[in-house]
Amino acid sequence: MQETDVLIVGAGPTGLGAATRLNQHNKQRWMLLDAFDEPGGLACTDLTPEGFLFDMGGHVIFSHYQYFDDLLDTAVGTGDENWNSIQRVSYVRLKKRWVAYPFQNNVSALDVDDQVACLSGLVEAKVTNALSMSAPAKTFDEWIMRAMGEGIANIFMRPYNFKVWGVPTTMMQASWLGERVATVDVAKAISNVLNKKEDAGWGPNALFRFPVEGGTGAIWKKVAKLLPADKGQYGKGKTLKKLDLKNQVASFQDGTEIKYGSLLSTIPLDSMLRMVGKPEWAEELTYSSAHIIGLGVRGTNPHGDKCWLYFPEGDCPFYRATVFSHYAKKNCPSPDTSLPTKCLGDGVSAPKDTRPKTGPYFSLMFEVCESVMKEVRQDMVTLGGTAGTWPRVVLDTIQGAVATGLFGNDAEIVTVYHRRLEHGYPTPSLGRDAALSKALPWLRERKVWSRGRFGSYKYEVANQDHSLMLGVEAVDNIVYGSMEATLNYPSIVNSKKNTDILYARSSS
């Protein structure tokens, strides 16, 4: 049996953050294990045989932490040769038109009847709030109604968020919102309608950066390379199978047993709780699965500077599409690469000419939510031409892309990609905080720090910067008993640039 002071399970941003901090503190007795073949976790990037890259969702780099910035600059490098700086240009597709994001600030783009419904709801909500002395909203739906009113709720917020989360807004709490959802300046909204003005660019990630090559996954591979090579163990055999809390022993699929002083786990908290005999607590947590569908298309990108595109309506299965080729040229093969057309844009027709041809190329990445309340069609179907056999959601996505104007029936699709993530989004459900208040301290008392996007189940601190710092701060808590600000005070860390913890290769 192996022994170590700190065992880290999971080499995504949280696990790598923890490992980086241990290395910075010059600690020697620690180990990092991951069931994937390489580091990155949910922030990995896949490569298709045709040379297209696809992330596991709309990952971009923006940060609340100087530590995060400095670590990534150390790992990846600085300047335009390593990073692209991108202005986020986002739109909502509604009733066959593009409405600038955030939708609630741009009802000026709607037809007159919808403008009246949205503005009436806004004014009514403002008056109601002014006259009431009500307690904070308990549900997301209640928050929407107070902030935006019935019109925006019915036209956009309720249908869109069901497509994202797979549960109604009435079943979600409101405390997670913070900077995640834009509120509305009623006077400005009315002014925008009267002046027919577009008001885009809201959000903490209005300007973000993205690696020049390798996708998001390349970032975390390079972070891992800053660590001692003998500390990391990867592969399916390193799947955690059993945890003996009393004796502090972790057992893995390949038979490895490790006795630890402290365990930092990034596996989903619901899975951890079932593993350690607390299935009733696991049942109090809710999550959705994610389907990532990628399409590579021959031709010049027809979407200009658009980045993220949102789809609240039922004419497509996806809630968001990312023009992934816009983030970095090397997310696609070079224009002089010759590729055959696999199928046409309707998904079922074979191309007349199957000979390889050169580009240019662009790529679209789609996200589809699956939950117990929102099924996704996954029976296998054969696409046209040589595109192969895929779960039906892939064909539904291709045809949804045509229905929403992303490309035409005659588009030449040269690559098709699909991956299902069992754990996609941790849902801020009504019962989440009560479950976390029991589970996390209980595990901590037994020398288990459950942290990360799914380790601590807090979506409000589940971006890459948050996830990394959850690991960093957990290590400081393990070693020094320091406070974990990101875990315990999300609204504070999200309100500022945090500079109290700084990165260096080693501490003095």
Short mmCIF file of C-alpha atoms in Angstrom, two decimals:
data_model
loop_
_atom_site.label_atom_id
_atom_site.label_comp_id
_atom_site.label_asym_id
_atom_site.label_seq_id
_atom_site.Cartn_x
_atom_site.Cartn_y
_atom_site.Cartn_z
CA MET A 1 0.00 0.00 0.00
CA GLN A 2 1.26 3.45 -0.93
CA GLU A 3 1.13 6.35 1.52
CA THR A 4 0.97 10.11 1.04
CA ASP A 5 0.12 13.21 3.01
CA VAL A 6 -2.27 14.72 0.43
CA LEU A 7 -4.05 12.67 -2.23
CA ILE A 8 -5.72 14.59 -5.06
CA VAL A 9 -8.34 12.74 -7.11
CA GLY A 10 -9.06 14.49 -10.39
CA ALA A 11 -6.72 16.52 -12.62
CA GLY A 12 -9.10 19.16 -13.89
CA PRO A 13 -8.65 22.82 -12.93
CA THR A 14 -9.40 22.15 -9.23
CA GLY A 15 -7.01 19.22 -8.90
CA LEU A 16 -4.31 21.02 -10.83
CA GLY A 17 -4.83 24.12 -8.70
CA ALA A 18 -4.35 22.03 -5.58
CA ALA A 19 -1.25 20.35 -6.99
CA THR A 20 0.20 23.68 -8.07
CA ARG A 21 -0.28 25.10 -4.59
CA LEU A 22 1.33 22.08 -2.90
CA ASN A 23 4.27 22.40 -5.27
CA GLN A 24 4.44 26.14 -4.54
CA HIS A 25 4.62 25.35 -0.81
CA ASN A 26 7.48 22.89 -1.52
CA LYS A 27 5.46 19.97 -0.18
CA GLN A 28 6.87 16.62 -1.27
CA ARG A 29 4.38 14.00 -0.12
CA TRP A 30 1.40 14.38 -2.43
CA MET A 31 -0.09 12.48 -5.39
CA LEU A 32 -2.43 13.39 -8.24
CA LEU A 33 -4.57 10.70 -9.91
CA ASP A 34 -7.10 10.98 -12.74
CA ALA A 35 -9.19 8.43 -14.61
CA PHE A 36 -8.65 10.23 -17.94
CA ASP A 37 -5.51 9.67 -20.00
CA GLU A 38 -4.43 13.30 -19.67
CA PRO A 39 -5.09 16.31 -17.43
CA GLY A 40 -7.92 18.79 -18.02
CA GLY A 41 -11.09 17.16 -16.70
CA LEU A 42 -14.19 18.87 -18.08
CA ALA A 43 -11.90 21.58 -19.47
CA CYS A 44 -10.36 19.20 -22.00
CA THR A 45 -10.39 19.54 -25.80
CA ASP A 46 -11.02 16.77 -28.33
CA LEU A 47 -9.57 16.52 -31.85
CA THR A 48 -11.54 14.98 -34.73
CA PRO A 49 -9.79 12.83 -37.37
CA GLU A 50 -10.24 15.71 -39.83
CA GLY A 51 -8.32 18.13 -37.58
CA PHE A 52 -11.12 20.13 -35.88
CA LEU A 53 -10.90 20.95 -32.19
CA PHE A 54 -13.92 21.02 -29.86
CA ASP A 55 -14.04 22.01 -26.18
CA MET A 56 -16.49 20.48 -23.71
CA GLY A 57 -18.73 23.55 -23.77
CA GLY A 58 -18.34 27.30 -24.10
CA HIS A 59 -15.12 27.67 -22.11
CA VAL A 60 -13.35 31.03 -22.27
CA ILE A 61 -10.71 32.63 -20.08
CA PHE A 62 -11.70 35.53 -17.86
CA SER A 63 -10.73 35.80 -14.26
CA HIS A 64 -11.50 37.12 -10.79
CA TYR A 65 -8.07 36.10 -9.48
CA GLN A 66 -4.53 37.35 -10.02
CA TYR A 67 -3.26 33.89 -9.05
CA PHE A 68 -5.16 32.33 -11.94
CA ASP A 69 -3.89 34.92 -14.43
CA ASP A 70 -0.26 34.56 -13.38
CA LEU A 71 -0.35 30.76 -13.38
CA LEU A 72 -1.81 30.61 -16.89
CA ASP A 73 0.67 33.16 -18.18
CA THR A 74 3.50 31.11 -16.68
CA ALA A 75 2.19 27.89 -18.22
CA VAL A 76 1.04 29.12 -21.64
CA GLY A 77 3.05 32.31 -22.11
CA THR A 78 1.96 35.88 -22.66
CA GLY A 79 1.18 38.13 -25.61
CA ASP A 80 -0.53 37.75 -28.95
CA GLU A 81 1.63 34.81 -29.94
CA ASN A 82 -0.07 32.71 -27.23
CA TRP A 83 -3.49 34.30 -26.66
CA ASN A 84 -6.28 35.73 -28.76
CA SER A 85 -8.25 38.56 -27.15
CA ILE A 86 -11.89 38.40 -28.19
CA GLN A 87 -14.81 40.73 -27.70
CA ARG A 88 -17.84 38.69 -26.83
CA VAL A 89 -20.57 39.26 -29.40
CA SER A 90 -23.66 37.28 -28.42
CA TYR A 91 -27.19 37.10 -29.80
CA VAL A 92 -30.46 35.36 -29.05
CA ARG A 93 -32.31 33.69 -31.94
CA LEU A 94 -36.02 34.40 -31.57
CA LYS A 95 -38.81 34.34 -34.14
CA LYS A 96 -36.29 34.11 -37.00
CA ARG A 97 -34.36 37.23 -35.96
CA TRP A 98 -31.21 37.93 -33.98
CA VAL A 99 -31.65 39.87 -30.73
CA ALA A 100 -28.51 41.19 -29.03
CA TYR A 101 -27.60 39.64 -25.68
CA PRO A 102 -28.60 40.18 -22.94
CA PHE A 103 -32.12 39.79 -24.28
CA GLN A 104 -33.69 41.77 -21.43
CA ASN A 105 -31.76 44.90 -22.47
CA ASN A 106 -32.62 44.57 -26.15
CA VAL A 107 -36.37 44.15 -26.47
CA SER A 108 -36.11 46.97 -29.03
CA ALA A 109 -35.33 44.25 -31.60
CA LEU A 110 -38.68 42.51 -31.10
CA ASP A 111 -41.92 43.08 -32.95
CA VAL A 112 -44.27 45.66 -31.46
CA ASP A 113 -46.57 43.20 -29.67
CA ASP A 114 -43.63 41.56 -27.90
CA GLN A 115 -42.13 44.95 -27.07
CA VAL A 116 -45.39 45.96 -25.39
CA ALA A 117 -45.54 42.68 -23.43
CA CYS A 118 -41.93 43.01 -22.26
CA LEU A 119 -42.07 46.70 -21.34
CA SER A 120 -45.44 46.35 -19.61
CA GLY A 121 -44.04 43.51 -17.54
CA LEU A 122 -40.93 45.53 -16.66
CA VAL A 123 -42.92 48.54 -15.52
CA GLU A 124 -45.38 46.41 -13.58
CA ALA A 125 -42.51 44.56 -11.85
CA LYS A 126 -40.80 47.84 -10.94
CA VAL A 127 -43.98 49.31 -9.48
CA THR A 128 -44.76 46.14 -7.54
CA ASN A 129 -41.25 46.03 -6.07
CA ALA A 130 -41.41 49.70 -5.12
CA LEU A 131 -44.66 49.22 -3.20
CA SER A 132 -43.74 46.00 -1.45
CA MET A 133 -41.44 45.17 1.43
CA SER A 134 -40.99 41.57 0.42
CA ALA A 135 -38.21 39.22 1.46
CA PRO A 136 -35.55 38.16 -1.10
CA ALA A 137 -36.79 35.90 -3.87
CA LYS A 138 -36.71 32.23 -2.94
CA THR A 139 -36.86 30.81 -6.47
CA PHE A 140 -35.26 31.76 -9.75
CA ASP A 141 -38.73 32.18 -11.21
CA GLU A 142 -39.71 34.60 -8.46
CA TRP A 143 -36.51 36.58 -9.10
CA ILE A 144 -37.27 36.72 -12.84
CA MET A 145 -40.77 38.01 -12.21
CA ARG A 146 -39.54 40.67 -9.79
CA ALA A 147 -36.67 41.80 -12.01
CA MET A 148 -38.19 41.47 -15.48
CA GLY A 149 -41.91 40.78 -15.36
CA GLU A 150 -44.24 38.40 -17.13
CA GLY A 151 -43.38 39.37 -20.72
CA ILE A 152 -39.65 38.67 -20.66
CA ALA A 153 -40.26 35.66 -18.41
CA ASN A 154 -42.57 33.97 -20.93
CA ILE A 155 -40.84 35.04 -24.14
CA PHE A 156 -37.27 34.27 -23.13
CA MET A 157 -36.22 33.55 -19.54
CA ARG A 158 -38.44 30.56 -18.74
CA PRO A 159 -38.09 28.65 -22.03
CA TYR A 160 -34.38 29.38 -22.37
CA ASN A 161 -33.48 28.38 -18.84
CA PHE A 162 -35.45 25.14 -19.12
CA LYS A 163 -33.34 24.29 -22.18
CA VAL A 164 -30.17 25.07 -20.20
CA TRP A 165 -30.97 23.37 -16.88
CA GLY A 166 -33.58 20.78 -17.72
CA VAL A 167 -35.75 21.88 -14.78
CA PRO A 168 -38.32 24.68 -14.50
CA THR A 169 -37.19 27.97 -12.99
CA THR A 170 -39.69 27.36 -10.17
CA MET A 171 -37.48 24.47 -8.99
CA MET A 172 -34.29 26.55 -8.83
CA GLN A 173 -33.11 28.83 -6.04
CA ALA A 174 -32.13 32.48 -6.56
CA SER A 175 -29.05 32.86 -4.35
CA TRP A 176 -26.66 31.64 -7.06
CA LEU A 177 -27.43 34.43 -9.54
CA GLY A 178 -24.95 37.18 -8.69
CA GLU A 179 -23.20 38.22 -11.91
CA ARG A 180 -24.63 35.28 -13.87
CA VAL A 181 -27.82 37.00 -15.03
CA ALA A 182 -28.20 40.64 -16.05
CA THR A 183 -30.87 42.70 -14.34
CA VAL A 184 -32.74 45.40 -16.26
CA ASP A 185 -32.56 49.18 -16.21
CA VAL A 186 -36.21 49.91 -17.01
CA ALA A 187 -35.65 53.49 -18.15
CA LYS A 188 -32.82 52.36 -20.40
CA ALA A 189 -34.90 49.53 -21.85
CA ILE A 190 -37.69 51.97 -22.73
CA SER A 191 -35.17 54.42 -24.21
CA ASN A 192 -33.62 51.64 -26.32
CA VAL A 193 -37.04 50.76 -27.73
CA LEU A 194 -37.91 54.35 -28.57
CA ASN A 195 -34.49 54.98 -30.13
CA LYS A 196 -34.26 51.51 -31.74
CA LYS A 197 -30.88 51.08 -30.06
CA GLU A 198 -28.95 47.86 -29.54
CA ASP A 199 -27.37 47.47 -26.10
CA ALA A 200 -24.94 44.55 -26.03
CA GLY A 201 -21.71 43.68 -24.25
CA TRP A 202 -22.92 43.05 -20.68
CA GLY A 203 -21.19 40.54 -18.46
CA PRO A 204 -17.99 39.67 -16.63
CA ASN A 205 -16.68 37.97 -19.77
CA ALA A 206 -17.49 40.74 -22.26
CA LEU A 207 -13.80 40.57 -23.17
CA PHE A 208 -12.05 37.24 -22.87
CA ARG A 209 -8.97 35.45 -24.09
CA PHE A 210 -8.47 32.08 -25.72
CA PRO A 211 -5.31 30.12 -26.54
CA VAL A 212 -3.96 30.51 -30.07
CA GLU A 213 -3.72 26.75 -30.47
CA GLY A 214 -4.81 23.56 -28.75
CA GLY A 215 -8.14 24.76 -27.37
CA THR A 216 -8.90 25.07 -23.68
CA GLY A 217 -7.43 21.63 -23.03
CA ALA A 218 -3.96 22.84 -24.04
CA ILE A 219 -3.98 25.29 -21.13
CA TRP A 220 -4.36 22.59 -18.53
CA LYS A 221 -1.86 20.25 -20.15
CA LYS A 222 0.67 23.06 -19.90
CA VAL A 223 -0.27 23.77 -16.28
CA ALA A 224 0.31 20.08 -15.53
CA LYS A 225 3.78 20.29 -17.11
CA LEU A 226 4.79 22.78 -14.40
CA LEU A 227 4.42 19.99 -11.84
CA PRO A 228 6.89 17.21 -11.02
CA ALA A 229 6.33 14.45 -13.57
CA ASP A 230 6.43 11.67 -10.97
CA LYS A 231 3.45 13.07 -9.03
CA GLY A 232 0.74 12.43 -11.62
CA GLN A 233 -0.86 9.10 -12.55
CA TYR A 234 -3.43 8.90 -15.35
CA GLY A 235 -5.69 6.37 -17.04
CA LYS A 236 -8.88 4.40 -16.54
CA GLY A 237 -7.21 2.27 -13.88
CA LYS A 238 -7.01 5.34 -11.66
CA THR A 239 -10.79 5.51 -11.29
CA LEU A 240 -11.67 5.79 -7.61
CA LYS A 241 -13.74 2.73 -6.67
CA LYS A 242 -13.80 2.61 -2.88
CA LEU A 243 -13.10 4.93 0.04
CA ASP A 244 -12.43 3.69 3.57
CA LEU A 245 -13.03 6.83 5.60
CA LYS A 246 -12.13 5.28 8.95
CA ASN A 247 -8.68 4.11 7.85
CA GLN A 248 -8.21 6.86 5.23
CA VAL A 249 -7.54 4.49 2.34
CA ALA A 250 -8.54 5.10 -1.28
CA SER A 251 -8.85 2.10 -3.61
CA PHE A 252 -8.69 2.39 -7.39
CA GLN A 253 -9.85 0.28 -10.31
CA ASP A 254 -6.40 -1.12 -11.09
CA GLY A 255 -5.96 -2.37 -7.53
CA THR A 256 -3.88 0.55 -6.29
CA GLU A 257 -4.48 1.38 -2.62
CA ILE A 258 -3.28 4.68 -1.14
CA LYS A 259 -3.36 5.65 2.52
CA TYR A 260 -3.70 9.42 2.80
CA GLY A 261 -3.52 12.08 5.45
CA SER A 262 -5.95 14.36 3.59
CA LEU A 263 -7.99 13.68 0.45
CA LEU A 264 -8.95 16.41 -1.99
CA SER A 265 -11.65 14.93 -4.21
CA THR A 266 -13.04 16.53 -7.35
CA ILE A 267 -15.33 13.65 -8.31
CA PRO A 268 -19.03 14.60 -8.32
CA LEU A 269 -20.27 15.03 -4.77
CA ASP A 270 -23.35 12.90 -5.45
CA SER A 271 -21.08 10.03 -6.54
CA MET A 272 -18.85 10.53 -3.49
CA LEU A 273 -21.82 10.45 -1.12
CA ARG A 274 -23.10 7.20 -2.58
CA MET A 275 -19.60 5.73 -2.31
CA VAL A 276 -19.36 6.53 1.41
CA GLY A 277 -22.84 5.37 2.37
CA LYS A 278 -24.84 8.59 2.24
CA PRO A 279 -27.14 8.00 -0.77
CA GLU A 280 -29.97 9.97 0.88
CA TRP A 281 -27.84 13.13 0.75
CA ALA A 282 -26.90 12.43 -2.84
CA GLU A 283 -30.58 12.33 -3.75
CA GLU A 284 -30.90 15.93 -2.55
CA LEU A 285 -28.49 17.12 -5.29
CA THR A 286 -29.57 17.69 -8.88
CA TYR A 287 -27.50 17.84 -12.05
CA SER A 288 -27.95 17.74 -15.79
CA SER A 289 -25.99 15.88 -18.44
CA ALA A 290 -24.53 17.60 -21.49
CA HIS A 291 -24.27 16.61 -25.12
CA ILE A 292 -21.52 18.40 -27.03
CA ILE A 293 -22.00 18.29 -30.80
CA GLY A 294 -19.39 19.71 -33.15
CA LEU A 295 -19.70 20.35 -36.87
CA GLY A 296 -16.98 21.40 -39.28
CA VAL A 297 -18.27 23.07 -42.44
CA ARG A 298 -16.53 24.02 -45.66
CA GLY A 299 -16.78 27.71 -46.48
CA THR A 300 -16.17 31.14 -44.99
CA ASN A 301 -17.70 31.75 -41.57
CA PRO A 302 -21.04 33.50 -42.31
CA HIS A 303 -21.51 34.73 -38.73
CA GLY A 304 -18.97 37.54 -38.57
CA ASP A 305 -17.78 38.28 -35.04
CA LYS A 306 -20.57 36.36 -33.30
CA CYS A 307 -19.32 34.15 -30.44
CA TRP A 308 -22.13 32.64 -28.36
CA LEU A 309 -25.63 32.26 -29.78
CA TYR A 310 -28.64 31.44 -27.61
CA PHE A 311 -31.77 29.52 -28.65
CA PRO A 312 -34.86 29.57 -26.39
CA GLU A 313 -37.31 28.13 -28.91
CA GLY A 314 -38.25 24.56 -29.73
CA ASP A 315 -37.01 24.50 -33.34
CA CYS A 316 -33.65 23.08 -32.27
CA PRO A 317 -32.44 20.86 -29.40
CA PHE A 318 -29.48 23.05 -28.44
CA TYR A 319 -29.64 26.03 -26.12
CA ARG A 320 -26.31 27.49 -27.18
CA ALA A 321 -24.07 27.40 -30.21
CA THR A 322 -20.50 28.66 -30.23
CA VAL A 323 -18.78 29.78 -33.43
CA PHE A 324 -15.70 27.92 -32.28
CA SER A 325 -13.60 28.73 -35.33
CA HIS A 326 -13.86 32.42 -34.38
CA TYR A 327 -11.89 31.82 -31.19
CA ALA A 328 -8.73 30.58 -32.92
CA LYS A 329 -7.75 29.84 -36.52
CA LYS A 330 -6.16 26.57 -35.43
CA ASN A 331 -9.48 25.27 -34.12
CA CYS A 332 -9.97 24.26 -37.77
CA PRO A 333 -7.63 22.70 -40.34
CA SER A 334 -5.74 25.15 -42.51
CA PRO A 335 -7.60 26.31 -45.65
CA ASP A 336 -5.26 24.35 -47.92
CA THR A 337 -6.21 21.05 -46.24
CA SER A 338 -8.23 18.83 -48.57
CA LEU A 339 -11.21 17.07 -47.02
CA PRO A 340 -14.15 15.19 -48.54
CA THR A 341 -17.71 16.31 -47.82
CA LYS A 342 -19.28 13.76 -45.48
CA CYS A 343 -22.89 14.90 -45.84
CA LEU A 344 -24.90 17.96 -46.76
CA GLY A 345 -26.46 20.43 -44.36
CA ASP A 346 -29.80 18.62 -44.08
CA GLY A 347 -27.94 15.74 -42.43
CA VAL A 348 -29.45 13.05 -44.66
CA SER A 349 -28.25 13.85 -48.18
CA ALA A 350 -25.02 12.59 -49.68
CA PRO A 351 -22.83 15.02 -51.64
CA LYS A 352 -22.70 14.61 -55.39
CA ASP A 353 -18.95 15.17 -55.37
CA THR A 354 -17.10 13.10 -52.76
CA ARG A 355 -13.58 14.06 -53.83
CA PRO A 356 -11.44 15.88 -51.22
CA LYS A 357 -11.43 19.65 -51.66
CA THR A 358 -9.69 22.49 -49.90
CA GLY A 359 -11.25 24.97 -47.47
CA PRO A 360 -11.62 27.45 -45.91
CA TYR A 361 -13.51 25.93 -42.98
CA PHE A 362 -15.51 27.11 -39.99
CA SER A 363 -16.83 25.20 -36.99
CA LEU A 364 -19.85 25.30 -34.74
CA MET A 365 -20.07 23.74 -31.28
CA PHE A 366 -23.51 23.02 -29.82
CA GLU A 367 -24.63 22.26 -26.26
CA VAL A 368 -27.72 20.19 -25.47
CA CYS A 369 -29.02 19.60 -21.94
CA GLU A 370 -30.37 16.24 -20.81
CA SER A 371 -32.11 15.67 -17.47
CA VAL A 372 -34.75 13.48 -15.87
CA MET A 373 -37.29 16.12 -16.91
CA LYS A 374 -35.82 16.80 -20.36
CA GLU A 375 -35.12 13.80 -22.53
CA VAL A 376 -32.71 13.79 -25.45
CA ARG A 377 -33.21 11.43 -28.40
CA GLN A 378 -30.27 9.04 -28.40
CA ASP A 379 -31.30 6.12 -30.61
CA MET A 380 -28.71 5.55 -33.32
CA VAL A 381 -29.33 6.92 -36.82
CA THR A 382 -27.26 6.93 -39.99
CA LEU A 383 -26.50 10.32 -41.50
CA GLY A 384 -26.19 10.96 -45.22
CA GLY A 385 -23.12 10.16 -47.29
CA THR A 386 -20.13 8.95 -45.29
CA ALA A 387 -20.98 10.88 -42.11
CA GLY A 388 -21.60 7.64 -40.22
CA THR A 389 -23.98 6.54 -37.47
CA TRP A 390 -24.62 8.77 -34.47
CA PRO A 391 -27.13 9.32 -31.65
CA ARG A 392 -30.24 10.99 -33.06
CA VAL A 393 -29.49 14.21 -31.17
CA VAL A 394 -26.68 14.79 -33.69
CA LEU A 395 -29.12 14.69 -36.62
CA ASP A 396 -31.58 16.82 -34.66
CA THR A 397 -28.79 19.34 -34.08
CA ILE A 398 -27.79 19.46 -37.75
CA GLN A 399 -31.38 20.02 -38.81
CA GLY A 400 -31.83 22.53 -35.99
CA ALA A 401 -28.85 24.46 -37.33
CA VAL A 402 -30.66 24.77 -40.66
CA ALA A 403 -33.93 25.75 -38.97
CA THR A 404 -32.20 28.55 -37.05
CA GLY A 405 -30.26 29.92 -40.02
CA LEU A 406 -26.76 28.81 -39.01
CA PHE A 407 -26.18 27.18 -42.40
CA GLY A 408 -28.23 25.95 -45.33
CA ASN A 409 -29.41 22.54 -46.54
CA ASP A 410 -26.61 22.57 -49.09
CA ALA A 411 -23.81 23.21 -46.58
CA GLU A 412 -20.84 20.86 -46.92
CA ILE A 413 -20.23 19.15 -43.57
CA VAL A 414 -16.71 17.75 -43.36
CA THR A 415 -16.55 16.62 -39.72
CA VAL A 416 -19.07 15.45 -37.14
CA TYR A 417 -18.36 15.17 -33.41
CA HIS A 418 -20.40 14.12 -30.37
CA ARG A 419 -19.62 13.50 -26.72
CA ARG A 420 -21.98 13.01 -23.81
CA LEU A 421 -20.94 14.21 -20.36
CA GLU A 422 -22.91 12.51 -17.59
CA HIS A 423 -22.23 15.43 -15.26
CA GLY A 424 -22.63 18.64 -17.24
CA TYR A 425 -24.12 21.30 -14.95
CA PRO A 426 -24.62 21.26 -11.15
CA THR A 427 -28.16 22.56 -10.70
CA PRO A 428 -28.79 25.32 -8.11
CA SER A 429 -31.84 23.45 -6.90
CA LEU A 430 -34.03 24.51 -4.00
CA GLY A 431 -32.57 21.81 -1.77
CA ARG A 432 -28.93 22.21 -2.78
CA ASP A 433 -27.69 24.44 0.03
CA ALA A 434 -29.27 22.30 2.73
CA ALA A 435 -27.59 19.23 1.27
CA LEU A 436 -24.21 20.96 1.01
CA SER A 437 -24.43 22.25 4.59
CA LYS A 438 -24.60 18.64 5.74
CA ALA A 439 -22.37 16.84 3.26
CA LEU A 440 -19.31 19.09 2.95
CA PRO A 441 -18.63 19.53 6.70
CA TRP A 442 -19.31 15.82 7.31
CA LEU A 443 -16.70 14.86 4.72
CA ARG A 444 -14.29 17.51 5.97
CA GLU A 445 -14.47 16.05 9.49
CA ARG A 446 -13.35 12.77 7.91
CA LYS A 447 -10.37 14.36 6.14
CA VAL A 448 -12.08 14.68 2.73
CA TRP A 449 -12.18 18.05 1.01
CA SER A 450 -14.76 17.71 -1.79
CA ARG A 451 -14.13 20.64 -4.12
CA GLY A 452 -14.58 21.74 -7.74
CA ARG A 453 -17.37 22.30 -10.23
CA PHE A 454 -19.07 19.10 -9.11
CA GLY A 455 -17.05 18.41 -5.99
CA SER A 456 -18.64 21.33 -4.18
CA TYR A 457 -21.69 21.69 -6.49
CA LYS A 458 -21.82 25.49 -6.50
CA TYR A 459 -22.45 26.74 -10.02
CA GLU A 460 -21.84 30.33 -8.94
CA VAL A 461 -18.16 29.42 -8.44
CA ALA A 462 -17.80 26.79 -11.17
CA ASN A 463 -15.91 28.60 -13.94
CA GLN A 464 -12.31 27.66 -14.64
CA ASP A 465 -10.88 30.44 -12.47
CA HIS A 466 -13.15 29.56 -9.57
CA SER A 467 -12.46 25.86 -9.95
CA LEU A 468 -8.71 26.33 -9.84
CA MET A 469 -8.91 28.56 -6.77
CA LEU A 470 -11.16 26.06 -4.98
CA GLY A 471 -8.22 23.68 -5.17
CA VAL A 472 -5.65 26.32 -4.19
CA GLU A 473 -7.64 27.46 -1.17
CA ALA A 474 -8.43 23.90 -0.10
CA VAL A 475 -4.70 23.15 0.06
CA ASP A 476 -4.12 26.26 2.17
CA ASN A 477 -6.89 25.06 4.47
CA ILE A 478 -5.37 21.58 4.68
CA VAL A 479 -1.84 22.85 5.34
CA TYR A 480 -2.46 26.03 7.33
CA GLY A 481 -6.13 26.08 8.28
CA SER A 482 -6.72 29.13 6.09
CA MET A 483 -10.20 30.34 5.12
CA GLU A 484 -11.65 29.11 1.81
CA ALA A 485 -13.11 32.34 0.42
CA THR A 486 -14.27 31.00 -2.94
CA LEU A 487 -16.22 28.12 -1.43
CA ASN A 488 -17.78 30.07 1.42
CA TYR A 489 -18.20 33.60 0.04
CA PRO A 490 -19.01 33.42 -3.69
CA SER A 491 -20.63 36.86 -3.85
CA ILE A 492 -17.52 38.50 -2.39
CA VAL A 493 -14.96 36.85 -4.67
CA ASN A 494 -17.18 37.51 -7.69
CA SER A 495 -17.42 41.22 -6.91
CA LYS A 496 -13.74 42.08 -7.28
CA LYS A 497 -10.30 41.12 -8.53
CA ASN A 498 -8.81 38.92 -5.81
CA THR A 499 -5.11 39.54 -5.15
CA ASP A 500 -4.60 38.16 -1.65
CA ILE A 501 -3.15 34.85 -2.93
CA LEU A 502 -0.43 35.10 -5.58
CA TYR A 503 1.22 32.48 -7.75
CA ALA A 504 4.93 31.76 -7.77
CA ARG A 505 6.82 28.62 -8.71
CA SER A 506 7.76 28.13 -5.06
CA SER A 507 7.12 30.02 -1.85
CA SER A 508 9.87 31.67 0.15
#
